Short mmCIF file of C-alpha atoms and ligand atoms in Angstrom, two decimals:
data_model
loop_
_atom_site.label_atom_id
_atom_site.label_comp_id
_atom_site.label_asym_id
_atom_site.label_seq_id
_atom_site.Cartn_x
_atom_site.Cartn_y
_atom_site.Cartn_z
CA UNK A 1 14.48 -246.27 95.73
CA UNK A 2 10.64 -247.40 95.65
CA UNK A 3 8.24 -244.71 97.00
CA UNK A 4 6.99 -247.15 99.19
CA UNK A 5 10.33 -247.18 101.21
CA UNK A 6 10.87 -243.38 100.72
CA UNK A 7 7.83 -242.44 101.88
CA UNK A 8 7.19 -244.88 104.84
CA UNK A 9 4.98 -243.69 107.50
CA UNK A 10 3.57 -244.93 110.95
CA UNK A 11 1.48 -247.03 108.99
CA UNK A 12 3.77 -248.93 106.85
CA UNK A 13 7.09 -248.63 108.15
CA UNK A 14 8.21 -252.15 108.80
CA UNK A 15 7.76 -251.95 112.52
CA UNK A 16 7.12 -254.86 114.52
CA UNK A 17 3.41 -256.04 113.53
CA UNK A 18 3.47 -253.78 110.48
CA UNK A 19 6.00 -255.24 108.08
CA UNK A 20 5.82 -254.95 104.55
CA UNK A 21 6.03 -258.75 104.14
CA UNK A 22 2.47 -258.67 105.86
CA UNK A 23 1.21 -256.82 103.06
CA UNK A 24 0.65 -252.97 103.32
CA UNK A 25 -2.85 -252.87 102.40
CA UNK A 26 -3.99 -255.21 105.07
CA UNK A 27 -1.72 -253.44 107.27
CA UNK A 28 -3.11 -250.08 106.70
CA UNK A 29 -6.55 -250.84 108.18
CA UNK A 30 -4.54 -251.98 111.44
CA UNK A 31 -5.08 -249.49 114.19
CA UNK A 32 -1.62 -248.65 115.86
CA UNK A 33 -0.78 -246.17 118.52
CA UNK A 34 1.01 -243.54 116.35
CA UNK A 35 2.68 -241.69 119.22
CA UNK A 36 4.61 -244.78 120.23
CA UNK A 37 5.09 -245.81 116.56
CA UNK A 38 6.54 -242.09 115.91
CA UNK A 39 9.04 -242.70 119.01
CA UNK A 40 10.05 -245.91 117.20
CA UNK A 41 10.54 -244.29 114.13
CA UNK A 42 12.63 -241.70 115.43
CA UNK A 43 14.48 -244.09 117.36
CA UNK A 44 15.09 -246.34 114.29
CA UNK A 45 16.17 -243.07 111.92
CA UNK A 46 18.31 -242.13 114.53
CA UNK A 47 20.63 -244.92 114.40
CA UNK A 48 22.09 -243.69 111.39
CA UNK A 49 23.54 -240.81 113.41
CA UNK A 50 24.88 -241.94 116.60
CA UNK A 51 25.15 -238.23 117.64
CA UNK A 52 21.43 -237.69 117.06
CA UNK A 53 20.44 -239.93 119.97
CA UNK A 54 21.00 -236.77 122.19
CA UNK A 55 20.47 -234.17 119.85
CA UNK A 56 16.93 -235.23 119.02
CA UNK A 57 14.81 -232.78 120.94
CA UNK A 58 11.49 -233.74 122.95
CA UNK A 59 9.00 -233.56 120.29
CA UNK A 60 5.89 -234.34 122.53
CA UNK A 61 5.85 -230.66 124.27
CA UNK A 62 2.80 -230.31 126.08
CA UNK A 63 2.88 -226.36 126.11
CA UNK A 64 2.74 -226.04 122.28
CA UNK A 65 -0.56 -224.39 121.00
CA UNK A 66 -3.01 -226.37 118.85
CA UNK A 67 -2.07 -225.74 115.04
CA UNK A 68 -4.32 -226.15 112.09
CA UNK A 69 -3.89 -225.18 108.38
CA UNK A 70 -6.16 -223.23 106.43
CA UNK A 71 -5.42 -222.92 102.54
CA UNK A 72 -6.49 -219.72 101.06
CA UNK A 73 -7.33 -219.00 97.38
CA UNK A 74 -5.01 -216.48 96.87
CA UNK A 75 -2.35 -216.08 94.20
CA UNK A 76 -3.96 -216.56 90.90
CA UNK A 77 -6.23 -219.32 92.43
CA UNK A 78 -3.69 -221.70 92.56
CA UNK A 79 -4.54 -223.12 95.96
CA UNK A 80 -7.38 -224.35 97.83
CA UNK A 81 -9.21 -223.58 101.00
CA UNK A 82 -9.26 -226.46 103.91
CA UNK A 83 -12.88 -226.91 104.98
CA UNK A 84 -14.36 -227.82 108.20
CA UNK A 85 -15.39 -231.14 106.27
CA UNK A 86 -11.93 -231.74 105.89
CA UNK A 87 -11.42 -231.95 109.58
CA UNK A 88 -14.47 -234.10 110.16
CA UNK A 89 -13.05 -236.43 107.91
CA UNK A 90 -9.97 -236.71 110.28
CA UNK A 91 -12.08 -238.36 112.54
CA UNK A 92 -12.88 -241.59 110.46
CA UNK A 93 -9.21 -241.25 109.08
CA UNK A 94 -10.20 -240.09 105.40
CA UNK A 95 -8.65 -236.78 105.61
CA UNK A 96 -5.50 -237.75 104.04
CA UNK A 97 -7.22 -239.50 101.14
CA UNK A 98 -9.07 -236.02 100.31
CA UNK A 99 -5.89 -233.68 101.07
CA UNK A 100 -2.96 -235.79 100.22
CA UNK A 101 -3.74 -238.12 97.36
CA UNK A 102 -0.04 -238.05 96.13
CA UNK A 103 2.69 -239.07 98.78
CA UNK A 104 -0.14 -240.62 100.82
CA UNK A 105 -1.46 -243.01 98.13
CA UNK A 106 1.88 -244.10 97.09
CA UNK A 107 2.89 -244.69 100.77
CA UNK A 108 -0.06 -246.93 100.83
CA UNK A 109 0.75 -249.00 98.11
CA UNK A 110 1.67 -252.55 98.19
CA UNK A 111 5.33 -253.55 97.07
CA UNK A 112 3.78 -255.98 94.78
CA UNK A 113 1.72 -252.95 93.02
CA UNK A 114 4.21 -250.25 93.12
CA UNK A 115 6.37 -250.89 89.97
CA UNK A 116 6.81 -247.24 89.43
CA UNK A 117 4.46 -245.62 92.02
CA UNK A 118 0.91 -245.57 92.36
CA UNK A 119 0.05 -241.75 92.39
CA UNK A 120 -2.81 -242.13 89.82
CA UNK A 121 -4.36 -238.96 89.64
CA UNK A 122 -3.56 -235.65 88.52
CA UNK A 123 -4.16 -233.60 91.44
CA UNK A 124 -0.90 -234.60 92.93
CA UNK A 125 0.42 -231.46 93.13
CA UNK A 126 -0.16 -228.55 95.78
CA UNK A 127 0.92 -225.01 94.32
CA UNK A 128 0.08 -221.75 96.02
CA UNK A 129 -0.34 -219.71 99.09
CA UNK A 130 -1.08 -221.56 102.35
CA UNK A 131 -2.07 -219.83 105.24
CA UNK A 132 -1.11 -221.73 108.04
CA UNK A 133 -3.09 -220.66 111.13
CA UNK A 134 -1.47 -220.93 114.71
CA UNK A 135 -4.08 -221.14 117.32
CA UNK A 136 -3.02 -218.35 120.17
CA UNK A 137 -2.63 -219.88 123.55
CA UNK A 138 -5.50 -219.14 125.44
CA UNK A 139 -4.24 -220.46 128.79
CA UNK A 140 -5.84 -223.71 128.68
CA UNK A 141 -3.52 -224.95 125.77
CA UNK A 142 -3.97 -228.66 125.11
CA UNK A 143 -1.22 -230.74 123.99
CA UNK A 144 -1.35 -230.53 120.29
CA UNK A 145 -0.74 -233.94 119.54
CA UNK A 146 -4.11 -234.82 121.16
CA UNK A 147 -5.65 -232.83 118.28
CA UNK A 148 -7.13 -235.83 116.80
CA UNK A 149 -9.19 -236.35 119.95
CA UNK A 150 -10.57 -232.69 119.88
CA UNK A 151 -11.01 -232.46 115.94
CA UNK A 152 -14.28 -230.48 116.46
CA UNK A 153 -12.76 -227.78 118.19
CA UNK A 154 -14.71 -224.63 117.54
CA UNK A 155 -12.67 -222.96 114.98
CA UNK A 156 -14.75 -220.11 114.55
CA UNK A 157 -14.54 -218.97 118.02
CA UNK A 158 -10.72 -219.49 118.50
CA UNK A 159 -8.42 -216.49 118.47
CA UNK A 160 -5.81 -217.51 115.59
CA UNK A 161 -2.61 -215.86 114.23
CA UNK A 162 -2.42 -216.25 110.65
CA UNK A 163 1.04 -216.96 109.05
CA UNK A 164 1.28 -216.49 105.20
CA UNK A 165 3.10 -219.53 103.79
CA UNK A 166 3.73 -221.03 100.37
CA UNK A 167 4.14 -224.40 98.94
CA UNK A 168 5.74 -223.76 95.36
CA UNK A 169 5.99 -227.56 94.66
CA UNK A 170 5.51 -230.92 95.99
CA UNK A 171 2.92 -233.10 96.96
CA UNK A 172 -0.68 -231.63 98.09
CA UNK A 173 -1.00 -232.12 101.87
CA UNK A 174 2.58 -232.85 102.68
CA UNK A 175 2.82 -229.65 105.03
CA UNK A 176 0.75 -228.71 108.27
CA UNK A 177 1.31 -225.98 110.71
CA UNK A 178 3.37 -226.46 113.73
CA UNK A 179 4.20 -223.98 116.62
CA UNK A 180 5.75 -220.61 115.50
CA UNK A 181 8.45 -220.73 113.29
CA UNK A 182 8.24 -224.28 112.26
CA UNK A 183 6.39 -226.68 110.03
CA UNK A 184 5.28 -230.22 109.57
CA UNK A 185 6.40 -232.31 106.55
CA UNK A 186 4.81 -235.70 106.08
CA UNK A 187 7.03 -238.47 107.39
CA UNK A 188 9.44 -240.15 104.98
CA UNK A 189 11.90 -242.43 106.47
CA UNK A 190 14.59 -241.59 103.74
CA UNK A 191 14.51 -238.17 104.52
CA UNK A 192 14.57 -238.48 108.00
CA UNK A 193 17.79 -240.20 107.58
CA UNK A 194 19.17 -237.90 105.47
CA UNK A 195 18.53 -234.99 108.28
CA UNK A 196 20.03 -237.30 111.07
CA UNK A 197 23.12 -237.78 108.90
CA UNK A 198 23.39 -233.88 108.28
CA UNK A 199 23.48 -233.16 111.76
CA UNK A 200 27.23 -233.73 111.44
CA UNK A 201 27.88 -232.21 108.00
CA UNK A 202 29.21 -229.19 106.45
CA UNK A 203 25.86 -228.74 104.70
CA UNK A 204 23.97 -228.41 108.03
CA UNK A 205 24.11 -224.57 107.75
CA UNK A 206 22.51 -224.83 104.58
CA UNK A 207 19.41 -227.16 105.37
CA UNK A 208 16.22 -226.24 107.36
CA UNK A 209 16.63 -226.99 110.97
CA UNK A 210 15.40 -230.42 111.84
CA UNK A 211 13.46 -231.03 115.10
CA UNK A 212 12.55 -234.49 115.10
CA UNK A 213 9.52 -236.77 114.01
CA UNK A 214 6.28 -235.95 115.53
CA UNK A 215 2.83 -237.22 115.54
CA UNK A 216 -0.27 -235.21 114.57
CA UNK A 217 -3.75 -236.71 113.67
CA UNK A 218 -2.57 -240.19 113.84
CA UNK A 219 0.28 -239.41 111.21
CA UNK A 220 3.75 -238.86 111.86
CA UNK A 221 5.67 -235.79 110.39
CA UNK A 222 9.29 -234.26 110.29
CA UNK A 223 8.99 -231.22 112.42
CA UNK A 224 11.47 -228.49 110.65
CA UNK A 225 12.01 -224.74 110.75
CA UNK A 226 9.76 -222.66 108.59
CA UNK A 227 12.63 -220.97 106.34
CA UNK A 228 9.85 -218.02 105.39
CA UNK A 229 9.17 -217.29 109.10
CA UNK A 230 11.98 -214.49 109.54
CA UNK A 231 10.98 -212.83 106.16
CA UNK A 232 8.32 -209.95 105.47
CA UNK A 233 6.26 -210.58 102.69
CA UNK A 234 8.76 -212.87 101.18
CA UNK A 235 9.47 -213.56 97.41
CA UNK A 236 10.36 -217.49 97.01
CA UNK A 237 11.67 -219.36 94.14
CA UNK A 238 11.96 -223.15 94.02
CA UNK A 239 14.51 -224.49 91.52
CA UNK A 240 14.72 -228.56 91.46
CA UNK A 241 18.75 -229.38 90.87
CA UNK A 242 20.22 -232.05 88.98
CA UNK A 243 19.83 -233.48 85.26
CA UNK A 244 17.77 -236.28 86.42
CA UNK A 245 14.85 -236.28 88.70
CA UNK A 246 13.96 -239.96 89.04
CA UNK A 247 15.94 -242.84 90.66
CA UNK A 248 17.85 -245.26 88.63
CA UNK A 249 15.78 -248.01 90.70
CA UNK A 250 12.52 -246.45 89.28
CA UNK A 251 13.87 -246.69 85.69
CA UNK A 252 14.62 -250.45 86.39
CA UNK A 253 11.52 -251.28 88.01
CA UNK A 254 9.48 -249.65 85.02
CA UNK A 255 11.48 -251.59 82.51
CA UNK A 256 10.97 -254.73 84.34
CA UNK A 257 7.30 -254.16 85.05
CA UNK A 258 5.83 -251.02 83.03
CA UNK A 259 2.66 -249.45 84.50
CA UNK A 260 1.52 -246.90 82.36
CA UNK A 261 -0.27 -244.19 84.23
CA UNK A 262 -3.20 -242.06 82.95
CA UNK A 263 -2.78 -239.29 85.35
CA UNK A 264 1.01 -238.60 83.99
CA UNK A 265 -0.30 -239.01 80.59
CA UNK A 266 -2.93 -236.17 81.36
CA UNK A 267 -0.27 -234.04 82.68
CA UNK A 268 1.92 -234.56 79.38
CA UNK A 269 -0.79 -233.78 77.04
CA UNK A 270 -2.04 -230.79 78.72
CA UNK A 271 1.39 -229.46 78.12
CA UNK A 272 2.04 -230.98 74.71
CA UNK A 273 -0.37 -233.11 72.62
CA UNK A 274 2.35 -234.31 70.69
CA UNK A 275 4.46 -235.36 73.52
CA UNK A 276 3.19 -238.96 73.99
CA UNK A 277 4.09 -241.55 71.33
CA UNK A 278 1.50 -243.15 69.26
CA UNK A 279 1.40 -246.11 71.53
CA UNK A 280 0.94 -244.07 74.56
CA UNK A 281 -1.63 -242.14 73.26
CA UNK A 282 -3.51 -245.44 72.42
CA UNK A 283 -2.98 -246.84 75.93
CA UNK A 284 -3.58 -243.41 77.52
CA UNK A 285 -0.90 -243.66 79.81
CA UNK A 286 3.01 -243.45 80.35
CA UNK A 287 5.48 -244.98 82.77
CA UNK A 288 6.66 -242.59 85.53
CA UNK A 289 10.44 -242.60 84.35
CA UNK A 290 9.00 -241.63 80.60
CA UNK A 291 7.21 -238.85 82.18
CA UNK A 292 10.03 -237.49 84.37
CA UNK A 293 12.29 -237.73 81.19
CA UNK A 294 9.96 -235.67 79.23
CA UNK A 295 9.83 -233.01 82.08
CA UNK A 296 13.52 -232.93 82.25
CA UNK A 297 13.59 -232.47 78.40
CA UNK A 298 10.87 -230.01 78.20
CA UNK A 299 12.42 -227.87 81.06
CA UNK A 300 15.83 -226.86 81.53
CA UNK A 301 16.62 -229.95 83.85
CA UNK A 302 18.75 -231.72 80.96
CA UNK A 303 20.35 -228.54 79.41
CA UNK A 304 20.99 -226.65 82.33
CA UNK A 305 20.96 -229.30 85.31
CA UNK A 306 18.25 -227.39 87.23
CA UNK A 307 14.50 -226.21 86.72
CA UNK A 308 12.54 -223.55 88.07
CA UNK A 309 9.30 -225.04 89.56
CA UNK A 310 7.61 -222.19 90.93
CA UNK A 311 7.59 -218.66 92.12
CA UNK A 312 5.78 -216.48 94.70
CA UNK A 313 6.22 -212.61 94.84
CA UNK A 314 5.74 -210.31 97.78
CA UNK A 315 2.41 -209.25 96.39
CA UNK A 316 0.82 -212.88 96.54
CA UNK A 317 1.36 -213.30 92.55
CA UNK A 318 2.03 -217.15 92.37
CA UNK A 319 3.31 -218.79 89.10
CA UNK A 320 4.00 -222.50 88.64
CA UNK A 321 3.68 -222.62 84.85
CA UNK A 322 7.27 -223.30 84.04
CA UNK A 323 7.01 -226.98 82.52
CA UNK A 324 8.35 -225.15 79.18
CA UNK A 325 10.92 -222.68 80.49
CA UNK A 326 13.98 -224.24 78.97
CA UNK A 327 16.29 -221.86 77.23
CA UNK A 328 18.87 -219.94 79.25
CA UNK A 329 17.38 -216.83 78.14
CA UNK A 330 13.70 -217.72 79.52
CA UNK A 331 15.28 -218.71 82.87
CA UNK A 332 17.27 -215.53 82.91
CA UNK A 333 13.71 -213.74 82.42
CA UNK A 334 12.05 -215.71 85.30
CA UNK A 335 15.02 -214.51 87.64
CA UNK A 336 14.89 -211.07 86.59
CA UNK A 337 11.26 -210.95 87.13
CA UNK A 338 11.56 -212.66 90.45
CA UNK A 339 14.29 -210.24 91.84
CA UNK A 340 13.09 -206.97 90.20
CA UNK A 341 16.83 -206.42 89.06
CA UNK A 342 17.75 -205.66 92.47
CA UNK A 343 21.50 -206.09 92.31
CA UNK A 344 22.05 -206.24 96.11
CA UNK A 345 19.67 -209.14 96.56
CA UNK A 346 21.29 -210.80 93.37
CA UNK A 347 24.74 -210.18 94.94
CA UNK A 348 23.62 -211.83 98.42
CA UNK A 349 22.25 -214.73 96.31
CA UNK A 350 25.25 -215.55 94.59
CA UNK A 351 27.31 -215.05 97.47
CA UNK A 352 25.12 -217.68 99.32
CA UNK A 353 25.34 -219.86 96.57
CA UNK A 354 28.92 -219.83 96.57
CA UNK A 355 29.04 -220.88 100.20
CA UNK A 356 26.58 -223.89 99.42
CA UNK A 357 28.97 -224.61 96.65
CA UNK A 358 32.03 -224.70 98.86
CA UNK A 359 29.96 -226.76 101.58
CA UNK A 360 29.22 -229.30 98.92
CA UNK A 361 32.57 -230.00 97.84
CA UNK A 362 33.62 -230.61 100.97
CA UNK A 363 30.39 -232.42 102.42
CA UNK A 364 30.90 -236.18 103.28
CA UNK A 365 26.95 -236.59 103.05
CA UNK A 366 26.78 -234.83 99.43
CA UNK A 367 29.84 -237.14 98.12
CA UNK A 368 28.15 -240.42 99.47
CA UNK A 369 24.44 -239.71 98.15
CA UNK A 370 22.74 -239.54 95.02
CA UNK A 371 20.72 -236.43 95.32
CA UNK A 372 17.69 -236.62 93.12
CA UNK A 373 14.39 -234.00 93.46
CA UNK A 374 16.10 -231.63 95.69
CA UNK A 375 15.61 -228.00 95.52
CA UNK A 376 17.09 -224.86 96.27
CA UNK A 377 14.99 -222.31 98.03
CA UNK A 378 15.36 -218.76 97.45
CA UNK A 379 13.76 -216.40 99.67
CA UNK A 380 14.18 -212.62 99.77
CA UNK A 381 12.02 -209.57 100.97
CA UNK A 382 12.06 -205.89 100.70
CA UNK A 383 14.25 -205.43 103.89
CA UNK A 384 17.19 -206.63 101.65
CA UNK A 385 17.44 -210.01 103.25
CA UNK A 386 17.99 -212.90 100.88
CA UNK A 387 18.80 -216.60 101.46
CA UNK A 388 19.14 -219.79 99.69
CA UNK A 389 18.30 -223.09 101.22
CA UNK A 390 18.77 -226.80 100.28
CA UNK A 391 15.44 -228.54 100.73
CA UNK A 392 13.64 -232.07 99.99
CA UNK A 393 15.76 -235.03 100.70
CA UNK A 394 12.89 -237.25 99.83
CA UNK A 395 14.82 -239.23 97.10
CA UNK A 396 18.03 -238.13 98.29
CA UNK A 397 19.70 -242.05 98.39
CA UNK A 398 23.00 -243.25 99.89
CA UNK A 399 25.28 -244.94 97.60
CA UNK A 400 26.63 -248.35 98.34
CA UNK A 401 29.65 -248.43 100.91
CA UNK A 402 32.49 -246.92 99.37
CA UNK A 403 31.26 -245.64 96.36
CA UNK A 404 31.17 -241.88 95.93
CA UNK A 405 29.70 -239.28 93.18
CA UNK A 406 31.30 -236.70 91.36
CA UNK A 407 27.97 -234.54 90.74
CA UNK A 408 29.44 -233.02 87.80
CA UNK A 409 29.96 -235.72 85.27
CA UNK A 410 27.70 -237.14 82.69
CA UNK A 411 25.00 -239.58 83.98
CA UNK A 412 25.14 -242.68 82.22
CA UNK A 413 22.66 -245.68 83.93
CA UNK A 414 24.58 -247.19 86.52
CA UNK A 415 26.96 -244.59 87.55
CA UNK A 416 24.03 -242.56 89.35
CA UNK A 417 25.59 -239.42 88.60
CA UNK A 418 23.01 -236.60 89.17
CA UNK A 419 24.38 -233.49 87.78
CA UNK A 420 23.84 -231.50 90.97
CA UNK A 421 27.20 -229.49 90.93
CA UNK A 422 26.75 -228.65 87.07
CA UNK A 423 23.37 -227.39 87.68
CA UNK A 424 24.63 -225.47 90.41
CA UNK A 425 27.31 -223.65 88.42
CA UNK A 426 24.64 -222.97 85.49
CA UNK A 427 22.75 -221.41 88.20
CA UNK A 428 25.15 -219.05 89.45
CA UNK A 429 26.04 -218.32 85.75
CA UNK A 430 22.24 -217.45 85.21
CA UNK A 431 22.21 -215.25 88.24
CA UNK A 432 25.32 -213.39 87.00
CA UNK A 433 23.58 -212.83 83.60
CA UNK A 434 20.56 -211.37 85.57
CA UNK A 435 23.05 -209.07 87.51
CA UNK A 436 25.01 -208.06 84.24
CA UNK A 437 21.76 -207.33 82.65
CA UNK A 438 20.56 -205.06 85.63
CA UNK A 439 24.05 -202.98 85.64
CA UNK A 440 24.28 -202.91 82.17
CA UNK A 441 27.79 -204.12 82.15
CA UNK A 442 29.67 -207.56 83.04
CA UNK A 443 30.80 -206.60 86.52
CA UNK A 444 28.01 -207.42 88.64
CA UNK A 445 29.03 -210.35 90.47
CA UNK A 446 30.97 -213.46 91.38
CA UNK A 447 34.17 -214.04 89.47
CA UNK A 448 33.04 -217.59 88.53
CA UNK A 449 34.70 -219.50 85.76
CA UNK A 450 32.81 -220.05 82.34
CA UNK A 451 31.18 -223.59 82.26
CA UNK A 452 31.84 -225.37 79.26
CA UNK A 453 30.83 -228.83 80.66
CA UNK A 454 27.97 -230.74 78.86
CA UNK A 455 26.00 -233.25 80.59
CA UNK A 456 25.15 -236.28 78.43
CA UNK A 457 21.56 -236.62 78.85
CA UNK A 458 20.96 -238.63 75.75
CA UNK A 459 21.22 -241.96 77.87
CA UNK A 460 17.84 -241.27 79.21
N1 LIG B 1 11.38 -225.71 105.58
C1 LIG B 1 10.56 -225.17 104.73
N2 LIG B 1 10.32 -223.97 104.95
C2 LIG B 1 9.66 -223.29 104.09
N3 LIG B 1 8.71 -223.60 102.90
C3 LIG B 1 9.25 -224.77 102.79
C4 LIG B 1 10.18 -225.72 103.70
N4 LIG B 1 10.30 -226.89 102.99
C5 LIG B 1 9.38 -226.90 101.81
N5 LIG B 1 8.88 -225.93 101.31
C6 LIG B 1 8.07 -225.30 100.49
O1 LIG B 1 7.30 -226.56 100.37
C7 LIG B 1 7.62 -226.90 98.58
C8 LIG B 1 7.59 -228.38 98.65
O2 LIG B 1 8.74 -228.84 99.50
P1 LIG B 1 9.30 -230.34 98.97
O3 LIG B 1 10.03 -229.90 97.95
O4 LIG B 1 9.98 -230.43 100.41
O5 LIG B 1 8.12 -230.96 99.18
P2 LIG B 1 7.89 -232.65 98.52
O6 LIG B 1 6.49 -232.72 98.77
O7 LIG B 1 8.71 -233.61 99.18
O8 LIG B 1 8.17 -232.24 96.86
P3 LIG B 1 8.24 -233.27 95.86
O9 LIG B 1 7.19 -233.65 95.54
O10 LIG B 1 9.13 -232.85 94.59
O11 LIG B 1 9.31 -234.35 96.44
C9 LIG B 1 8.74 -226.05 98.45
O12 LIG B 1 8.65 -225.71 97.13
C10 LIG B 1 8.58 -224.80 99.42
O13 LIG B 1 7.79 -223.90 98.71
O1 LIG B 2 5.95 -231.74 88.48
P1 LIG B 2 4.97 -232.53 88.08
O2 LIG B 2 5.14 -232.65 86.53
O3 LIG B 2 3.85 -232.38 88.67
O4 LIG B 2 5.38 -233.95 88.22
C1 LIG B 2 5.47 -234.51 89.50
C2 LIG B 2 7.09 -234.03 89.89
O5 LIG B 2 8.00 -234.74 88.92
C3 LIG B 2 7.43 -234.82 91.35
O6 LIG B 2 8.81 -234.57 91.69
C4 LIG B 2 6.98 -236.26 91.22
O7 LIG B 2 7.21 -236.74 92.73
P2 LIG B 2 8.49 -237.57 93.01
O8 LIG B 2 9.60 -236.64 92.96
O9 LIG B 2 8.44 -237.61 94.64
O10 LIG B 2 8.64 -238.94 92.43
C5 LIG B 2 5.55 -236.27 90.73
O11 LIG B 2 5.50 -238.07 90.92
P3 LIG B 2 4.35 -238.97 91.16
O12 LIG B 2 3.01 -238.43 90.40
O13 LIG B 2 4.75 -240.39 91.41
O14 LIG B 2 4.08 -238.28 92.88
C6 LIG B 2 5.61 -235.86 89.24
O15 LIG B 2 4.00 -236.58 88.98
#
């Protein structure tokens, strides 16, 4: 699915007067009333799920305190601090260019240009500790959706409650603070539709709570539960699931209209100078699917059906340097470091993964969707609490009517298989190995059958 569709926002949503046919570039300059657009987007997305019309909560709640976000330079310097000038920029609408060059620039791309996405710089990832600051209600709370009108709020004089938060993967600037226990993720029509469909699905207990579409600073966001909220100094790990991390459509488009990207070339040579072909070296560019395939081959996506994207430990240590973490042994080591050989945590994780596995096998949603780029988010803390959640449905795509997937057979172009279940099984085996190493025996964990299946990644 083209990114300009997946990440449609209020400003390129195909709403009356903002249709893609009119050209998104010129449309982006159109001044639109965003709260009205969010309402329309919410209603439009809600149409996919009959039950959601009543289930959608009121999103414009005047009692909410004004949220803001500060990104602090913690965790090995893999984050940045949001400055006052960032907020000033919001007044003239350039904030999102400075803070979120990735999803937003793709959102703003025109249909004609976006053969394989237009994210053409290498700052597209935000990886690090983010301190979300929820302003304390001083008794004169203002409707938070009006933040754009009070962007010069005297930040230093306002009482705040800091909430440590981490964004381990994904696009820079995609998240903002909301009221306590919740966060905002940049709107994607595709993701909203998935959440709407998931309201009635067996997977519901394993996805973040979804509270509708809201507007802030003139943009629309998904309002969802902050999965870290109930943990005390959590340890967090993001594992991207599947053997394939790009959509078949992206492959087709790149073939029809190849668009080498310099930012992806730079990311590739940074990890492996021998990665690009001589032609790619000479043009200093690689196409998106080519980069994604290379990422899958360098990491464990192809060999295990999942890969580690990032980890953050309770002490603030943050790691995202896993692009070459490929062998099962290497993956086991990362998990060992993450759980500290705590067998009880490992057992909790395995038990939760087993529940997820069962739910996936009965889920109508899962059966009828190609699940690409989705992650399992592992979270545990010193109290012994350990959970796993399914996150990121930005590239999860409905199959044509009547078509279903197995999720554990080899991908060949056209069959749209993603290898999700195969990856999950390997992930469980990996955790079992970690448990076995911790106990020094073979009895740690679940009695899962040996996984002998291989996914044919050669077709990529
Ligand atoms: N509901 C949530 N609660 C807590 N943390 C979350 C939640 N959703 C996402 N995160 C954090 O944000 C990171 C990125 O999330 P996500 O994958 O949804 O973003 P994205 O920008 O869509 O990613 P991608 O670029 O891979 O599509 C995760 O690795 C996790 O650290
Ligand atoms: O992890 P890396 O090496 O930084 O690579 C990025 C990662 O694969 C993201 O999942 C992808 O976004 P999507 O999943 O949304 O396609 C992004 O594409 P992009 O640069 O086009 O945003 C890649 O650059």
